[in-house]
Amino acid sequence: MDIQELLKGAVLIGKGKQGRVYKLASDRCIKIYSDEQHAQMEYMSYCRAEGSPVIPKLYEAGPNYLIMELVQGASLDRYLKKKGAMTRSDTERILFIIHEMIRLGFTRIDAAVFHIFIDQDQPTGKVIDLVNSYTKQYHIPLVMFKGLSKLNVLNSFLTHVKVLDPELYQIWANYLMARSERYGKLQVFDE
Ligand SMILES: Nc1ncnc2c1ncn2[C@@H]1O[C@H](COP(=O)(O)OP(=O)(O)O)[C@@H](O)[C@H]1O
Ligand SMILES: [Mg+2]
């Protein structure tokens, strides 16, 4: 695969700590890593999670790149900023992703709001950036909570979780209540 040839005219759509992502076609993109080890780590994550509806399809892997499905829709932060509220069905989509992460054996049950994509035309949301999904250890999605808190929807999210998934709610609530100084007073705990 001649990467330089492939990248001619390709538009850069994102940049993170590990790589750059270019759009190749309406349905696919390429992520190029500056460190081959990160390419290996993310490739391994894609292999272990293969077939899940919450991750992009993987088309091709090379020593320093992955070619994958271009996820449609908007990242959760952009989606919520535009919408201005967290609905029950948005919460259901997020919970489905969390339960998929658990089912797939991720050790990092967390994702930044800009790594979660929601497309209203699709039944499930998707999560991207799987470099550390099986290496970092996080059992409570604190990065996601922080993102939702910044967007002022953490309270409404947890209010929906309380109804939709009481068991998970209890685990999260215990954790957050013990750290209320960091997350502010959450209305949902007063009810
Ligand atoms: N499959 C994809 N579909 C659509 N956008 C993507 C996809 N993969 C990455 N992006 C965009 O590129 C950005 C950087 O990709 P990411 O995987 O987070 O790289 P890094 O590991 O360097 O953080 C993402 O935040 C997102 O905006
Ligand atoms: Mg990233």
PDB file of C-alpha atoms and ligand atoms in Angstrom:
ATOM      1  CA  MET A   1       0.000   0.000   0.000  1.00  0.00           C
ATOM      2  CA  ASP A   2       1.483   3.332  -1.085  1.00  0.00           C
ATOM      3  CA  ILE A   3       0.379   5.634   1.725  1.00  0.00           C
ATOM      4  CA  GLN A   4       1.745   8.780   0.090  1.00  0.00           C
ATOM      5  CA  GLU A   5      -0.296   8.029  -3.037  1.00  0.00           C
ATOM      6  CA  LEU A   6      -3.385   7.308  -0.942  1.00  0.00           C
ATOM      7  CA  LEU A   7      -3.050  10.572   0.969  1.00  0.00           C
ATOM      8  CA  LYS A   8      -2.855  12.804  -2.114  1.00  0.00           C
ATOM      9  CA  GLY A   9      -5.727  15.251  -1.805  1.00  0.00           C
ATOM     10  CA  ALA A  10      -7.080  13.526   1.311  1.00  0.00           C
ATOM     11  CA  VAL A  11      -8.578  15.890   3.895  1.00  0.00           C
ATOM     12  CA  LEU A  12      -7.300  15.846   7.487  1.00  0.00           C
ATOM     13  CA  ILE A  13     -10.365  15.326   9.689  1.00  0.00           C
ATOM     14  CA  GLY A  14      -8.797  14.888  13.089  1.00  0.00           C
ATOM     15  CA  LYS A  15      -5.633  14.901  15.095  1.00  0.00           C
ATOM     16  CA  GLY A  16      -4.956  13.482  18.540  1.00  0.00           C
ATOM     17  CA  LYS A  17      -2.103  12.388  20.784  1.00  0.00           C
ATOM     18  CA  GLN A  18      -1.322   9.278  18.741  1.00  0.00           C
ATOM     19  CA  GLY A  19      -2.144  10.079  15.176  1.00  0.00           C
ATOM     20  CA  ARG A  20      -3.720  11.955  12.322  1.00  0.00           C
ATOM     21  CA  VAL A  21      -6.916  10.898  10.617  1.00  0.00           C
ATOM     22  CA  TYR A  22      -7.640  11.602   6.935  1.00  0.00           C
ATOM     23  CA  LYS A  23     -10.857  11.023   5.051  1.00  0.00           C
ATOM     24  CA  LEU A  24     -10.300   8.637   2.102  1.00  0.00           C
ATOM     25  CA  ALA A  25     -13.867   8.208   0.854  1.00  0.00           C
ATOM     26  CA  SER A  26     -17.395   8.891   2.055  1.00  0.00           C
ATOM     27  CA  ASP A  27     -17.299   5.675   4.101  1.00  0.00           C
ATOM     28  CA  ARG A  28     -13.677   5.328   5.206  1.00  0.00           C
ATOM     29  CA  CYS A  29     -10.702   7.057   6.730  1.00  0.00           C
ATOM     30  CA  ILE A  30      -7.078   6.317   7.550  1.00  0.00           C
ATOM     31  CA  LYS A  31      -5.417   6.867  10.908  1.00  0.00           C
ATOM     32  CA  ILE A  32      -1.655   7.329  10.677  1.00  0.00           C
ATOM     33  CA  TYR A  33       0.376   6.936  13.866  1.00  0.00           C
ATOM     34  CA  SER A  34       3.684   8.580  14.672  1.00  0.00           C
ATOM     35  CA  ASP A  35       4.590   5.571  16.856  1.00  0.00           C
ATOM     36  CA  GLU A  36       4.091   2.089  15.364  1.00  0.00           C
ATOM     37  CA  GLN A  37       3.484   0.658  18.810  1.00  0.00           C
ATOM     38  CA  HIS A  38       0.273   2.675  19.069  1.00  0.00           C
ATOM     39  CA  ALA A  39      -0.820   1.297  15.693  1.00  0.00           C
ATOM     40  CA  GLN A  40      -0.213  -2.209  17.042  1.00  0.00           C
ATOM     41  CA  MET A  41      -2.118  -1.487  20.246  1.00  0.00           C
ATOM     42  CA  GLU A  42      -5.139  -0.090  18.431  1.00  0.00           C
ATOM     43  CA  TYR A  43      -5.048  -2.930  15.887  1.00  0.00           C
ATOM     44  CA  MET A  44      -5.097  -5.435  18.752  1.00  0.00           C
ATOM     45  CA  SER A  45      -8.127  -3.642  20.242  1.00  0.00           C
ATOM     46  CA  TYR A  46      -9.932  -3.828  16.902  1.00  0.00           C
ATOM     47  CA  CYS A  47      -9.217  -7.553  16.668  1.00  0.00           C
ATOM     48  CA  ARG A  48     -10.501  -8.256  20.169  1.00  0.00           C
ATOM     49  CA  ALA A  49     -13.633  -6.136  19.711  1.00  0.00           C
ATOM     50  CA  GLU A  50     -14.339  -7.278  16.153  1.00  0.00           C
ATOM     51  CA  GLY A  51     -17.995  -7.510  15.193  1.00  0.00           C
ATOM     52  CA  SER A  52     -19.308  -5.112  17.820  1.00  0.00           C
ATOM     53  CA  PRO A  53     -21.788  -2.574  16.453  1.00  0.00           C
ATOM     54  CA  VAL A  54     -20.245   0.187  18.608  1.00  0.00           C
ATOM     55  CA  ILE A  55     -16.823   0.278  16.946  1.00  0.00           C
ATOM     56  CA  PRO A  56     -15.924   1.295  13.387  1.00  0.00           C
ATOM     57  CA  LYS A  57     -15.348  -1.521  10.902  1.00  0.00           C
ATOM     58  CA  LEU A  58     -11.677  -2.157  10.271  1.00  0.00           C
ATOM     59  CA  TYR A  59     -10.737  -2.484   6.590  1.00  0.00           C
ATOM     60  CA  GLU A  60      -6.968  -2.723   6.578  1.00  0.00           C
ATOM     61  CA  ALA A  61      -4.017  -2.594   8.958  1.00  0.00           C
ATOM     62  CA  GLY A  62      -0.419  -1.634   8.281  1.00  0.00           C
ATOM     63  CA  PRO A  63       2.634  -1.092  10.496  1.00  0.00           C
ATOM     64  CA  ASN A  64       1.797   2.585  11.077  1.00  0.00           C
ATOM     65  CA  TYR A  65      -1.790   2.936   9.894  1.00  0.00           C
ATOM     66  CA  LEU A  66      -5.328   1.584  10.102  1.00  0.00           C
ATOM     67  CA  ILE A  67      -7.996   2.047   7.460  1.00  0.00           C
ATOM     68  CA  MET A  68     -11.405   2.076   9.089  1.00  0.00           C
ATOM     69  CA  GLU A  69     -15.026   3.062   8.696  1.00  0.00           C
ATOM     70  CA  LEU A  70     -15.607   6.807   8.729  1.00  0.00           C
ATOM     71  CA  VAL A  71     -18.083   7.195  11.565  1.00  0.00           C
ATOM     72  CA  GLN A  72     -21.096   9.283  10.576  1.00  0.00           C
ATOM     73  CA  GLY A  73     -22.983  11.653  12.810  1.00  0.00           C
ATOM     74  CA  ALA A  74     -21.472  14.040  15.335  1.00  0.00           C
ATOM     75  CA  SER A  75     -19.264  13.583  18.345  1.00  0.00           C
ATOM     76  CA  LEU A  76     -21.252  13.554  21.586  1.00  0.00           C
ATOM     77  CA  ASP A  77     -20.017  16.994  22.649  1.00  0.00           C
ATOM     78  CA  ARG A  78     -21.013  18.616  19.351  1.00  0.00           C
ATOM     79  CA  TYR A  79     -24.275  16.680  19.280  1.00  0.00           C
ATOM     80  CA  LEU A  80     -25.226  17.773  22.807  1.00  0.00           C
ATOM     81  CA  LYS A  81     -24.135  21.375  22.303  1.00  0.00           C
ATOM     82  CA  LYS A  82     -26.425  21.587  19.306  1.00  0.00           C
ATOM     83  CA  LYS A  83     -29.286  19.771  21.010  1.00  0.00           C
ATOM     84  CA  GLY A  84     -28.894  21.438  24.404  1.00  0.00           C
ATOM     85  CA  ALA A  85     -30.261  18.478  26.370  1.00  0.00           C
ATOM     86  CA  MET A  86     -29.694  14.809  27.181  1.00  0.00           C
ATOM     87  CA  THR A  87     -32.738  12.717  26.358  1.00  0.00           C
ATOM     88  CA  ARG A  88     -33.642   9.272  27.600  1.00  0.00           C
ATOM     89  CA  SER A  89     -32.859   7.755  24.191  1.00  0.00           C
ATOM     90  CA  ASP A  90     -29.444   9.470  24.088  1.00  0.00           C
ATOM     91  CA  THR A  91     -28.773   7.960  27.520  1.00  0.00           C
ATOM     92  CA  GLU A  92     -29.830   4.536  26.213  1.00  0.00           C
ATOM     93  CA  ARG A  93     -27.325   4.824  23.374  1.00  0.00           C
ATOM     94  CA  ILE A  94     -24.520   5.766  25.756  1.00  0.00           C
ATOM     95  CA  LEU A  95     -25.421   2.922  28.137  1.00  0.00           C
ATOM     96  CA  PHE A  96     -25.405   0.476  25.234  1.00  0.00           C
ATOM     97  CA  ILE A  97     -21.838   1.550  24.407  1.00  0.00           C
ATOM     98  CA  ILE A  98     -20.772   1.159  28.055  1.00  0.00           C
ATOM     99  CA  HIS A  99     -22.280  -2.338  28.224  1.00  0.00           C
ATOM    100  CA  GLU A 100     -20.554  -3.282  24.977  1.00  0.00           C
ATOM    101  CA  MET A 101     -17.237  -2.106  26.440  1.00  0.00           C
ATOM    102  CA  ILE A 102     -17.861  -4.392  29.435  1.00  0.00           C
ATOM    103  CA  ARG A 103     -18.928  -7.326  27.230  1.00  0.00           C
ATOM    104  CA  LEU A 104     -15.844  -6.909  25.022  1.00  0.00           C
ATOM    105  CA  GLY A 105     -13.593  -7.018  28.069  1.00  0.00           C
ATOM    106  CA  PHE A 106     -12.254  -3.471  27.756  1.00  0.00           C
ATOM    107  CA  THR A 107     -10.214  -2.583  30.820  1.00  0.00           C
ATOM    108  CA  ARG A 108     -10.909   1.071  30.147  1.00  0.00           C
ATOM    109  CA  ILE A 109     -14.666   1.467  30.585  1.00  0.00           C
ATOM    110  CA  ASP A 110     -14.515   5.126  29.668  1.00  0.00           C
ATOM    111  CA  ALA A 111     -14.360   7.425  26.656  1.00  0.00           C
ATOM    112  CA  ALA A 112     -14.063  11.165  26.169  1.00  0.00           C
ATOM    113  CA  VAL A 113     -17.232  12.826  24.858  1.00  0.00           C
ATOM    114  CA  PHE A 114     -15.369  13.667  21.648  1.00  0.00           C
ATOM    115  CA  HIS A 115     -14.621   9.959  21.089  1.00  0.00           C
ATOM    116  CA  ILE A 116     -18.296   8.935  21.235  1.00  0.00           C
ATOM    117  CA  PHE A 117     -20.320   9.475  18.056  1.00  0.00           C
ATOM    118  CA  ILE A 118     -24.086   9.635  17.797  1.00  0.00           C
ATOM    119  CA  ASP A 119     -25.948   9.436  14.505  1.00  0.00           C
ATOM    120  CA  GLN A 120     -29.669   9.871  14.886  1.00  0.00           C
ATOM    121  CA  ASP A 121     -30.270   7.678  11.809  1.00  0.00           C
ATOM    122  CA  GLN A 122     -28.356   4.753  13.313  1.00  0.00           C
ATOM    123  CA  PRO A 123     -29.606   2.450  16.078  1.00  0.00           C
ATOM    124  CA  THR A 124     -26.317   2.526  17.987  1.00  0.00           C
ATOM    125  CA  GLY A 125     -23.646   5.083  18.717  1.00  0.00           C
ATOM    126  CA  LYS A 126     -19.972   4.327  18.194  1.00  0.00           C
ATOM    127  CA  VAL A 127     -16.749   4.809  20.085  1.00  0.00           C
ATOM    128  CA  ILE A 128     -13.411   5.621  18.465  1.00  0.00           C
ATOM    129  CA  ASP A 129      -9.794   5.816  19.635  1.00  0.00           C
ATOM    130  CA  LEU A 130      -9.264   2.333  21.052  1.00  0.00           C
ATOM    131  CA  VAL A 131      -5.470   2.645  21.545  1.00  0.00           C
ATOM    132  CA  ASN A 132      -5.713   2.167  25.331  1.00  0.00           C
ATOM    133  CA  SER A 133      -8.963   0.201  25.584  1.00  0.00           C
ATOM    134  CA  TYR A 134      -7.184  -2.948  26.767  1.00  0.00           C
ATOM    135  CA  THR A 135      -4.260  -1.392  28.610  1.00  0.00           C
ATOM    136  CA  LYS A 136      -5.468   1.443  30.835  1.00  0.00           C
ATOM    137  CA  GLN A 137      -7.608   0.403  33.805  1.00  0.00           C
ATOM    138  CA  TYR A 138     -10.716   2.502  34.405  1.00  0.00           C
ATOM    139  CA  HIS A 139     -13.923   0.956  35.682  1.00  0.00           C
ATOM    140  CA  ILE A 140     -15.861   4.188  36.176  1.00  0.00           C
ATOM    141  CA  PRO A 141     -16.225   6.486  33.125  1.00  0.00           C
ATOM    142  CA  LEU A 142     -14.830   9.581  34.821  1.00  0.00           C
ATOM    143  CA  VAL A 143     -13.567  11.247  31.655  1.00  0.00           C
ATOM    144  CA  MET A 144     -17.048  10.909  30.174  1.00  0.00           C
ATOM    145  CA  PHE A 145     -18.651  12.239  33.391  1.00  0.00           C
ATOM    146  CA  LYS A 146     -16.347  15.264  33.308  1.00  0.00           C
ATOM    147  CA  GLY A 147     -17.283  15.942  29.689  1.00  0.00           C
ATOM    148  CA  LEU A 148     -21.003  15.629  30.443  1.00  0.00           C
ATOM    149  CA  SER A 149     -20.618  17.841  33.503  1.00  0.00           C
ATOM    150  CA  LYS A 150     -18.954  20.566  31.395  1.00  0.00           C
ATOM    151  CA  LEU A 151     -21.880  20.355  28.992  1.00  0.00           C
ATOM    152  CA  ASN A 152     -24.296  20.675  31.937  1.00  0.00           C
ATOM    153  CA  VAL A 153     -26.003  17.357  31.238  1.00  0.00           C
ATOM    154  CA  LEU A 154     -24.468  15.074  33.878  1.00  0.00           C
ATOM    155  CA  ASN A 155     -27.495  15.484  36.143  1.00  0.00           C
ATOM    156  CA  SER A 156     -30.029  14.640  33.465  1.00  0.00           C
ATOM    157  CA  PHE A 157     -27.861  11.757  32.250  1.00  0.00           C
ATOM    158  CA  LEU A 158     -27.719  10.213  35.742  1.00  0.00           C
ATOM    159  CA  THR A 159     -31.438  10.809  36.254  1.00  0.00           C
ATOM    160  CA  HIS A 160     -32.129   8.681  33.158  1.00  0.00           C
ATOM    161  CA  VAL A 161     -29.541   6.046  34.206  1.00  0.00           C
ATOM    162  CA  LYS A 162     -31.299   5.702  37.568  1.00  0.00           C
ATOM    163  CA  VAL A 163     -34.429   4.504  35.756  1.00  0.00           C
ATOM    164  CA  LEU A 164     -32.824   2.620  32.867  1.00  0.00           C
ATOM    165  CA  ASP A 165     -30.049   0.796  34.725  1.00  0.00           C
ATOM    166  CA  PRO A 166     -30.440   0.953  38.531  1.00  0.00           C
ATOM    167  CA  GLU A 167     -27.550  -1.434  39.135  1.00  0.00           C
ATOM    168  CA  LEU A 168     -24.993   0.616  37.196  1.00  0.00           C
ATOM    169  CA  TYR A 169     -26.499   3.791  38.667  1.00  0.00           C
ATOM    170  CA  GLN A 170     -25.783   2.550  42.196  1.00  0.00           C
ATOM    171  CA  ILE A 171     -22.130   1.841  41.413  1.00  0.00           C
ATOM    172  CA  TRP A 172     -21.643   5.222  39.741  1.00  0.00           C
ATOM    173  CA  ALA A 173     -23.604   7.152  42.387  1.00  0.00           C
ATOM    174  CA  ASN A 174     -21.572   5.642  45.237  1.00  0.00           C
ATOM    175  CA  TYR A 175     -18.398   6.652  43.456  1.00  0.00           C
ATOM    176  CA  LEU A 176     -19.536  10.188  42.629  1.00  0.00           C
ATOM    177  CA  MET A 177     -21.027  10.861  46.078  1.00  0.00           C
ATOM    178  CA  ALA A 178     -17.716   9.989  47.669  1.00  0.00           C
ATOM    179  CA  ARG A 179     -16.077  12.583  45.412  1.00  0.00           C
ATOM    180  CA  SER A 180     -18.739  15.300  45.387  1.00  0.00           C
ATOM    181  CA  GLU A 181     -16.131  18.002  45.981  1.00  0.00           C
ATOM    182  CA  ARG A 182     -14.754  17.242  42.519  1.00  0.00           C
ATOM    183  CA  TYR A 183     -17.981  16.822  40.619  1.00  0.00           C
ATOM    184  CA  GLY A 184     -20.129  19.419  42.361  1.00  0.00           C
ATOM    185  CA  LYS A 185     -23.401  18.736  44.070  1.00  0.00           C
ATOM    186  CA  LEU A 186     -25.514  16.554  41.832  1.00  0.00           C
ATOM    187  CA  GLN A 187     -29.214  17.261  41.936  1.00  0.00           C
ATOM    188  CA  VAL A 188     -30.075  13.665  41.190  1.00  0.00           C
ATOM    189  CA  PHE A 189     -28.854  12.593  44.652  1.00  0.00           C
ATOM    190  CA  ASP A 190     -31.370  14.882  46.374  1.00  0.00           C
ATOM    191  CA  GLU A 191     -34.371  13.090  44.963  1.00  0.00           C
TER     192      GLU A 191
HETATM  193  N1  LIG B   1     -13.377   6.381  12.377  1.00  0.00           N
HETATM  194  C1  LIG B   1     -13.514   7.710  12.491  1.00  0.00           C
HETATM  195  N2  LIG B   1     -14.599   8.335  11.957  1.00  0.00           N
HETATM  196  C2  LIG B   1     -14.722   9.679  12.058  1.00  0.00           C
HETATM  197  N3  LIG B   1     -13.843  10.493  12.688  1.00  0.00           N
HETATM  198  C3  LIG B   1     -12.755   9.929  13.247  1.00  0.00           C
HETATM  199  C4  LIG B   1     -12.534   8.526  13.176  1.00  0.00           C
HETATM  200  N4  LIG B   1     -11.379   8.247  13.809  1.00  0.00           N
HETATM  201  C5  LIG B   1     -10.908   9.421  14.244  1.00  0.00           C
HETATM  202  N5  LIG B   1     -11.708  10.455  13.911  1.00  0.00           N
HETATM  203  C6  LIG B   1     -11.495  11.887  14.225  1.00  0.00           C
HETATM  204  O1  LIG B   1     -10.094  12.120  14.365  1.00  0.00           O
HETATM  205  C7  LIG B   1      -9.780  12.522  15.707  1.00  0.00           C
HETATM  206  C8  LIG B   1      -8.466  11.880  16.131  1.00  0.00           C
HETATM  207  O2  LIG B   1      -8.614  10.476  16.126  1.00  0.00           O
HETATM  208  P1  LIG B   1      -8.213   9.608  17.390  1.00  0.00           P
HETATM  209  O3  LIG B   1      -8.485   8.180  17.076  1.00  0.00           O
HETATM  210  O4  LIG B   1      -8.824  10.168  18.616  1.00  0.00           O
HETATM  211  O5  LIG B   1      -6.631   9.846  17.411  1.00  0.00           O
HETATM  212  P2  LIG B   1      -5.618   9.860  18.642  1.00  0.00           P
HETATM  213  O6  LIG B   1      -5.389   8.427  19.024  1.00  0.00           O
HETATM  214  O7  LIG B   1      -4.389  10.499  18.088  1.00  0.00           O
HETATM  215  O8  LIG B   1      -6.237  10.649  19.761  1.00  0.00           O
HETATM  216  C9  LIG B   1     -10.981  12.099  16.534  1.00  0.00           C
HETATM  217  O9  LIG B   1     -11.140  12.898  17.689  1.00  0.00           O
HETATM  218  C10 LIG B   1     -12.121  12.265  15.548  1.00  0.00           C
HETATM  219  O10 LIG B   1     -12.535  13.610  15.482  1.00  0.00           O
HETATM  220 MG    MG B   2      -8.054  10.750  20.465  1.00  0.00          MG
END
